[in-house]
CSV table of C-alpha atoms in Angstrom, one decimal:
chain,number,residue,atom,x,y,z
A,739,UNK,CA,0.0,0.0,0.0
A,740,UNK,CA,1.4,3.4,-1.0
A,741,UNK,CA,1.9,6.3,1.9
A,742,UNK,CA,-1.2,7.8,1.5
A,743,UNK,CA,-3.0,4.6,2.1
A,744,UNK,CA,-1.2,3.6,5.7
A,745,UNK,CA,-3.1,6.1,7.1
A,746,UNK,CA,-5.9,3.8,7.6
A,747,UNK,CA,-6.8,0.0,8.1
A,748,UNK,CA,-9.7,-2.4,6.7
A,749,UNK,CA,-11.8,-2.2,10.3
A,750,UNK,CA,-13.5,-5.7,9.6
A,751,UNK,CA,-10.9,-8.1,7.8
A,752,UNK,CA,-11.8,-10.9,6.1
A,753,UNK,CA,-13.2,-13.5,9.2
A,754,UNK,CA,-15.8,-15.4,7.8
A,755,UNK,CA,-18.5,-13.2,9.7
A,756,UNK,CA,-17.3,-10.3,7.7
A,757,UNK,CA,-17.6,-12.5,4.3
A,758,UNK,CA,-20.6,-14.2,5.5
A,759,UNK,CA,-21.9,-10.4,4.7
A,760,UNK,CA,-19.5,-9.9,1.5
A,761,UNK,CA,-20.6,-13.2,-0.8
A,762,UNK,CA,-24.2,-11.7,0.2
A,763,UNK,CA,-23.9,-8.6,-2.1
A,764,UNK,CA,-24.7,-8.3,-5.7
A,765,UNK,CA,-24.6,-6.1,-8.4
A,766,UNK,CA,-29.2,-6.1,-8.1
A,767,UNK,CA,-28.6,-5.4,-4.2
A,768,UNK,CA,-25.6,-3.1,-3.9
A,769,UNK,CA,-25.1,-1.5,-7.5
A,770,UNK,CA,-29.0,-0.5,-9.0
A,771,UNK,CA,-28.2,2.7,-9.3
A,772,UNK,CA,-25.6,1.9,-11.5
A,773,UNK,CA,-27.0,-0.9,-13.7
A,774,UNK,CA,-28.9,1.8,-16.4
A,775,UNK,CA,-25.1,2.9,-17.4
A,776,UNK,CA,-24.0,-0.4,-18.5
A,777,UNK,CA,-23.5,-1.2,-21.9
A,778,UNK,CA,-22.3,-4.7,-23.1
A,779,UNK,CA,-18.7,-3.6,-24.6
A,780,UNK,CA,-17.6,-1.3,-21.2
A,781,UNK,CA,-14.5,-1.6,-19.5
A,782,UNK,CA,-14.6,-1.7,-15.9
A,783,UNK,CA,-12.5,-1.5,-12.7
A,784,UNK,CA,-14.4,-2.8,-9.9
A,785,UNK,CA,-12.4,-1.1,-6.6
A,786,UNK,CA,-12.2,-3.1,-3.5
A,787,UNK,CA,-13.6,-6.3,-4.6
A,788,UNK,CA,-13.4,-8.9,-2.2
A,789,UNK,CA,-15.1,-12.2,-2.8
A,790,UNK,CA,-16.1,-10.9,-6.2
A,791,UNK,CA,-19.8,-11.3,-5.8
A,792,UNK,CA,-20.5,-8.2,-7.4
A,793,UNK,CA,-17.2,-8.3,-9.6
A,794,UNK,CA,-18.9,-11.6,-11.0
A,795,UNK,CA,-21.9,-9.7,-11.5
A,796,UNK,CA,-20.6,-7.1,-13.8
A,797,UNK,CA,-18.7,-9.3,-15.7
A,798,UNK,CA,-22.1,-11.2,-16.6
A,799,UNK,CA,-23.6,-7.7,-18.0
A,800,UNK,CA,-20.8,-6.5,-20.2
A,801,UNK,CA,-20.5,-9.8,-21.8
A,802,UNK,CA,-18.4,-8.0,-24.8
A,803,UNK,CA,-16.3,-6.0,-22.4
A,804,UNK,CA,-14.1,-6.5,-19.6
A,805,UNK,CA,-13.9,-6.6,-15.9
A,806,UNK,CA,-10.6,-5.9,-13.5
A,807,UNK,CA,-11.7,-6.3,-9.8
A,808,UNK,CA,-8.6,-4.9,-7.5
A,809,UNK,CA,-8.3,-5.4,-3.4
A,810,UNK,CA,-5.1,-4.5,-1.2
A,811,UNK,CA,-5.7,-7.4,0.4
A,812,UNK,CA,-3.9,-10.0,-1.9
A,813,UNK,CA,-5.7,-13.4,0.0
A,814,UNK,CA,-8.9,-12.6,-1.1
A,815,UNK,CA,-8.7,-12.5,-4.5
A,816,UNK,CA,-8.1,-16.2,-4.4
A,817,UNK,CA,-11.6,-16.0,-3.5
A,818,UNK,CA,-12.6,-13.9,-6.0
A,819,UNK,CA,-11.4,-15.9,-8.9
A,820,UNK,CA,-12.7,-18.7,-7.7
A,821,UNK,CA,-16.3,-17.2,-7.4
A,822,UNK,CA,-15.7,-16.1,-11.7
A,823,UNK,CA,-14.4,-19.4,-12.4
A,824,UNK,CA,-17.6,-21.0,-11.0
A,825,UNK,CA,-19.6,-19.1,-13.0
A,826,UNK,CA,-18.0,-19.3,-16.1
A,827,UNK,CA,-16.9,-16.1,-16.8
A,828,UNK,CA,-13.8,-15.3,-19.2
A,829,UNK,CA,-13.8,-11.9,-19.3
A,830,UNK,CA,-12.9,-11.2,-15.3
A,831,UNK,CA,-9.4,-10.2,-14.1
A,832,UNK,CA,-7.8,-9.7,-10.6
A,833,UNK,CA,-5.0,-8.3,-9.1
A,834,UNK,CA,-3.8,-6.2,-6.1
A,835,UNK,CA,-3.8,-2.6,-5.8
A,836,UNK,CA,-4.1,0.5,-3.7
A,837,UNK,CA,-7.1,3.1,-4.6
A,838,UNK,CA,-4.8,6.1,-3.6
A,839,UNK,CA,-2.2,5.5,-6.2
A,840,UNK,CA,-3.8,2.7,-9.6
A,841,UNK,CA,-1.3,1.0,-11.3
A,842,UNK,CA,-3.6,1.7,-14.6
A,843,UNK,CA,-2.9,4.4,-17.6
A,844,UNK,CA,-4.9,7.5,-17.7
A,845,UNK,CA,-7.9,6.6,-19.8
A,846,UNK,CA,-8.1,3.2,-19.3
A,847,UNK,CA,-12.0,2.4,-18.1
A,848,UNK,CA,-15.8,3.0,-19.1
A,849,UNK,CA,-17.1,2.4,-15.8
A,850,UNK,CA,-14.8,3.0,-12.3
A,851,UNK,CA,-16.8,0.9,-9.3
A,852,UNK,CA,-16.5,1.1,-5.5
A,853,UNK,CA,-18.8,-0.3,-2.7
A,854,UNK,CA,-18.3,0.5,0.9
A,855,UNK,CA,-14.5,1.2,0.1
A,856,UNK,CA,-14.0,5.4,0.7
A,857,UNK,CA,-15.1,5.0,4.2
A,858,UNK,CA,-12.3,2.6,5.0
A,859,UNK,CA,-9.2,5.1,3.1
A,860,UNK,CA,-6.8,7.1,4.6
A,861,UNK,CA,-7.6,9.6,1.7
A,862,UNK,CA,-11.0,9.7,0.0
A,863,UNK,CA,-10.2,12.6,-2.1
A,864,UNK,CA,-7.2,11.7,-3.5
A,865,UNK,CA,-8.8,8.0,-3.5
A,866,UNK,CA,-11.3,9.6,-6.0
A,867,UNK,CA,-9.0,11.6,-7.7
A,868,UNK,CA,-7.6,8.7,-9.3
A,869,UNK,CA,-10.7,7.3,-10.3
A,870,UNK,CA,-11.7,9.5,-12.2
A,871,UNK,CA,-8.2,9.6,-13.8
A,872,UNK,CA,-8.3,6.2,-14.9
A,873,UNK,CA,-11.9,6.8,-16.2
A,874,UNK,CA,-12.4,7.9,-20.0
A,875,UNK,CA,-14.0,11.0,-21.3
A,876,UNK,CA,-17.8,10.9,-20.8
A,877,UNK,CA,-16.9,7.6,-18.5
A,878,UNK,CA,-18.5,6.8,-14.9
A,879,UNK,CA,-17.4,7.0,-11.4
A,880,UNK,CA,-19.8,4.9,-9.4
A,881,UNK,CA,-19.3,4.8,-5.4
A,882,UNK,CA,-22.0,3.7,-2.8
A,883,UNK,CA,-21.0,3.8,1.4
A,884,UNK,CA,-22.9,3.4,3.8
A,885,UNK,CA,-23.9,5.6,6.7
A,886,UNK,CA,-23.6,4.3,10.2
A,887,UNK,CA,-24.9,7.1,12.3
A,888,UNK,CA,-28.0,7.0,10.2
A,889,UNK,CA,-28.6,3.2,10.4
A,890,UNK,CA,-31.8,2.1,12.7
A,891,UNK,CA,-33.8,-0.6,14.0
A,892,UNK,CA,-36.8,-1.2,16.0
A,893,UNK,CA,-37.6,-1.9,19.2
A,894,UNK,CA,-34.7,0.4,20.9
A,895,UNK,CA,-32.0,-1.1,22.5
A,896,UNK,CA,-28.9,0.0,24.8
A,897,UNK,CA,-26.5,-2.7,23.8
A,898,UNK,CA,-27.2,-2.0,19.6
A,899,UNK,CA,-26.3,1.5,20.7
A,900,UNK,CA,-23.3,0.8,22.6
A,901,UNK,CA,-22.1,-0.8,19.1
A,902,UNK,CA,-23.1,2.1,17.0
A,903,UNK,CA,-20.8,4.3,19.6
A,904,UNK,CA,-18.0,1.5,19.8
A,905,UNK,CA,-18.0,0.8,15.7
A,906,UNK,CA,-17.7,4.8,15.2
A,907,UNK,CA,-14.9,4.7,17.6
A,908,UNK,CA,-13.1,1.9,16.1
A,909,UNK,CA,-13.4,2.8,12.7
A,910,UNK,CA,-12.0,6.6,12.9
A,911,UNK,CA,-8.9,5.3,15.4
A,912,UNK,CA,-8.7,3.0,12.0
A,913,UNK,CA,-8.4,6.4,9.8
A,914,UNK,CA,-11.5,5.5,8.3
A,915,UNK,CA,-15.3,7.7,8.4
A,916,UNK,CA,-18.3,5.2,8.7
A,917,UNK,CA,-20.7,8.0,8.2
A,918,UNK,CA,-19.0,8.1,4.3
A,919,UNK,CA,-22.2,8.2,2.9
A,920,UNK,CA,-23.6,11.4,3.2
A,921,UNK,CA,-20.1,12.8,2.6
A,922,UNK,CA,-19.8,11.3,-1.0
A,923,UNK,CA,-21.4,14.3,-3.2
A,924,UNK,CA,-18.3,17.0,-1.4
A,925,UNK,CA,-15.9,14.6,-1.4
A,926,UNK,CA,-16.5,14.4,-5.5
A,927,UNK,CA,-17.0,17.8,-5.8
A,928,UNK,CA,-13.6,18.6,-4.0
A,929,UNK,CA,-12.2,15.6,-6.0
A,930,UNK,CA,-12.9,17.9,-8.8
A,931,UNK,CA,-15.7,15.9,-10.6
A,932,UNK,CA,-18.5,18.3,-11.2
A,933,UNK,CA,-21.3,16.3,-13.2
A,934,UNK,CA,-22.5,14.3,-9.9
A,935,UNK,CA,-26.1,12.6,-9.1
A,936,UNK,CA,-26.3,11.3,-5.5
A,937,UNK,CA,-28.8,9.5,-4.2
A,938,UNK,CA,-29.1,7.1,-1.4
A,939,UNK,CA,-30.6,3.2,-1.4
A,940,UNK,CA,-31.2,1.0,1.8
A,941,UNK,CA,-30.8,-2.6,2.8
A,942,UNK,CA,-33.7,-3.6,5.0
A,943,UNK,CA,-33.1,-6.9,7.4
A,944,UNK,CA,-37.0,-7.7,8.8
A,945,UNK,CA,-38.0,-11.2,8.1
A,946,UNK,CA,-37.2,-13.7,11.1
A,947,UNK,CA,-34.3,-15.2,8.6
A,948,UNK,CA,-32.9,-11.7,7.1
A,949,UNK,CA,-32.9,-11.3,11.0
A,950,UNK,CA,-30.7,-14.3,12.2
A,951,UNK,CA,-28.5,-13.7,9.3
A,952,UNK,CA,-27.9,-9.8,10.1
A,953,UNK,CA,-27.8,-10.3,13.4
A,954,UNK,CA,-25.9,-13.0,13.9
A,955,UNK,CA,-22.6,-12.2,11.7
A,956,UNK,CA,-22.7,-9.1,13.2
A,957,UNK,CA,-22.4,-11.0,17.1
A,958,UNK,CA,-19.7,-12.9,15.9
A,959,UNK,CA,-17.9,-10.3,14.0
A,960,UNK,CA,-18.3,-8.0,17.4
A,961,UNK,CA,-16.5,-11.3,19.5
A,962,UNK,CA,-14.2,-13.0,16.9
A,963,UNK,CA,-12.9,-10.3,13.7
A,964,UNK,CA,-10.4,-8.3,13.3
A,965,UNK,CA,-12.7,-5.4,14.1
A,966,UNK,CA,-13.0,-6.9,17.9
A,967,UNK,CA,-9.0,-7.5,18.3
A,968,UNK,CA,-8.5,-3.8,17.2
A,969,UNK,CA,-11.7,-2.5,19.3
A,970,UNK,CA,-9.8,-4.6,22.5
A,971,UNK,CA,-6.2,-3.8,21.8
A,972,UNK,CA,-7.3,-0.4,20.6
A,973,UNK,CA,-8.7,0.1,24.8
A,974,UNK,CA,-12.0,1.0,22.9
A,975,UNK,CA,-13.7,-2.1,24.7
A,976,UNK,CA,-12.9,-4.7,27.0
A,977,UNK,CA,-13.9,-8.5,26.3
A,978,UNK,CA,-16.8,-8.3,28.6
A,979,UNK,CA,-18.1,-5.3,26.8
A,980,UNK,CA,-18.1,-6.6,23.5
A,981,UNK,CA,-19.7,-9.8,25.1
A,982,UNK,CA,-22.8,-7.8,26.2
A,983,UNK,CA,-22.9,-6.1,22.5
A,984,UNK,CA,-22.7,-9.6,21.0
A,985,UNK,CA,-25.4,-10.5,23.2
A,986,UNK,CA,-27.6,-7.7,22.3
A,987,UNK,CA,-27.4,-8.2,19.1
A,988,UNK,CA,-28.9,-11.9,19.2
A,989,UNK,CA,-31.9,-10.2,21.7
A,990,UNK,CA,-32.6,-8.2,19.0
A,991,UNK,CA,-31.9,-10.8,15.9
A,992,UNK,CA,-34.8,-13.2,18.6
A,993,UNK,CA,-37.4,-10.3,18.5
A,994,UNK,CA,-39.8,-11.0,16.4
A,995,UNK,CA,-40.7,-7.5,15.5
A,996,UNK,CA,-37.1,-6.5,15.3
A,997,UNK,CA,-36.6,-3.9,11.8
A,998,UNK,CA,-33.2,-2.9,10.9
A,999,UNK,CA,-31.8,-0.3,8.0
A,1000,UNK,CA,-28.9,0.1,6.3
A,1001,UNK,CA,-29.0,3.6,4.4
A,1002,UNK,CA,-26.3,4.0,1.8
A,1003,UNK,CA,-25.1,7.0,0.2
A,1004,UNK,CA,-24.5,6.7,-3.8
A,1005,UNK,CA,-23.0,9.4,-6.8
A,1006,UNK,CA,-22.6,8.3,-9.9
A,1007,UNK,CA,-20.3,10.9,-11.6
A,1008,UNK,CA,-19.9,11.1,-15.5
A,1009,UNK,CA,-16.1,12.2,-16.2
A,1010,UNK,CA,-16.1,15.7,-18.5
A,1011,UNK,CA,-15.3,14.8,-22.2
């Protein structure tokens, strides 16, 4: 990772509660507002990949184009090609790379992706910066975050807000800013990208499954991830406090009328011919 990129550290990892959420995502559920861009021939570099779920996605609807999906962490892009290769996809690359500073030619891409990546950079600015220098003329920078301080759930409960407080503390001792979403549109417009459409989307975990699956990666993510060794070591929490946040979280996951929502910030930004 260049400089500009150690000022901040992936807050989750890759423990399998935090890809238990990862293989989850696709292009329908965490890209839509992108999708109406697409044209079968693009180019695209998918930012921050991970597992490839997405990645995989794209590469199915630019069947004459090309897809490079890039993560700094070089282990998971074993998964990644894996998840192309069992979908038969031949038009899907991977390799390692570092948003702040692309190893790609000005000019290079249709389409530039990233999903819930600027909120985990030391420099989201920059980071966007060289988006849109790999992007062509009239080209697309697409970026969706979400928005922890505006995420809610029904019925109230003291232990999810002691995680809201501990995951905002966490993540900006990381160098990261969970509440990225609403900050996309000025951090684009001081990236210097001036044709910008923002808009926002939501997951919504409410059925008694969507519940047990939300609730419980994010219990054992709070008690077994990286996020919990750097919330312990970090003297954000001690064992016994994230033990009662775990805990909370499977009161809630139990409640039958539980209601949880993710709300995302999204630009898509059209590069100036």
């Amino acid at each position: 990772m260049s400089e500009a990129g150690e000022s901040a550290v992936y807050t989750h990892g890759h423990h399998e509660s935090v890809l238990r959420s990862h293989t989850w995502r696709t292009a329908a559920n965490s890209a839509a507002y992108l999708l109406g861009s697409l044209k079968p021939h693009m180019r695209i570099l998918d930012i921050g990949c991970g597992p490839g779920t997405i990645t995989a996605d794209l590469a199915a609807l630019v069947p004459d184009g090309q897809v490079t999906g890039v993560d700094h962490a070089p282990g998971i892009l074993d998964r990644a090609r894996a998840t192309a290769a069992e979908r038969g996809l031949a038009n899907v690359d991977f390799a390692v790379a570092d948003v702040h500073a692309l190893d790609f030619p000005d000019d290079t891409f249709c389409v530039v992706h990233a999903h819930q990546l600027l909120q985990h950079v030391g420099d989201p600015v920059r980071a966007l910066r060289e988006m849109r220098r790999v992007t062509k003329p009239n080209g697309f920078i697409a970026v969706r975050d979400s928005d922890y301080a505006a995420m809610t759930w029904y019925p109230a409960s003291t232990g999810m807000d002691d995680w809201l407080d501990l995951y905002h503390r966490v993540a900006r001792a990381n160098g990261g800013e969970p509440d990225a979403g609403r900050r996309l549109k000025a951090w684009a417009l001081e990236a210097g990208l001036s044709d910008v459409t923002a808009t926002s989307s939501t997951w919504t975990f409410a059925t008694a499954e969507e519940r047990a699956w939300w609730s419980g990666l994010w219990a054992d993510r709070t008690l077994t991830s990286d996020y919990a060794e750097r919330a312990t070591k970090g003297g954000h929490a001690t064992g016994e406090q994230l033990r009662a946040v775990s805990e909370a979280w499977r009161e809630w996951g139990a409640r039958e009328d539980g209601w949880f929502s993710v709300l995302h910030g999204e630009i898509l930004c059209r590069k100036e011919a």
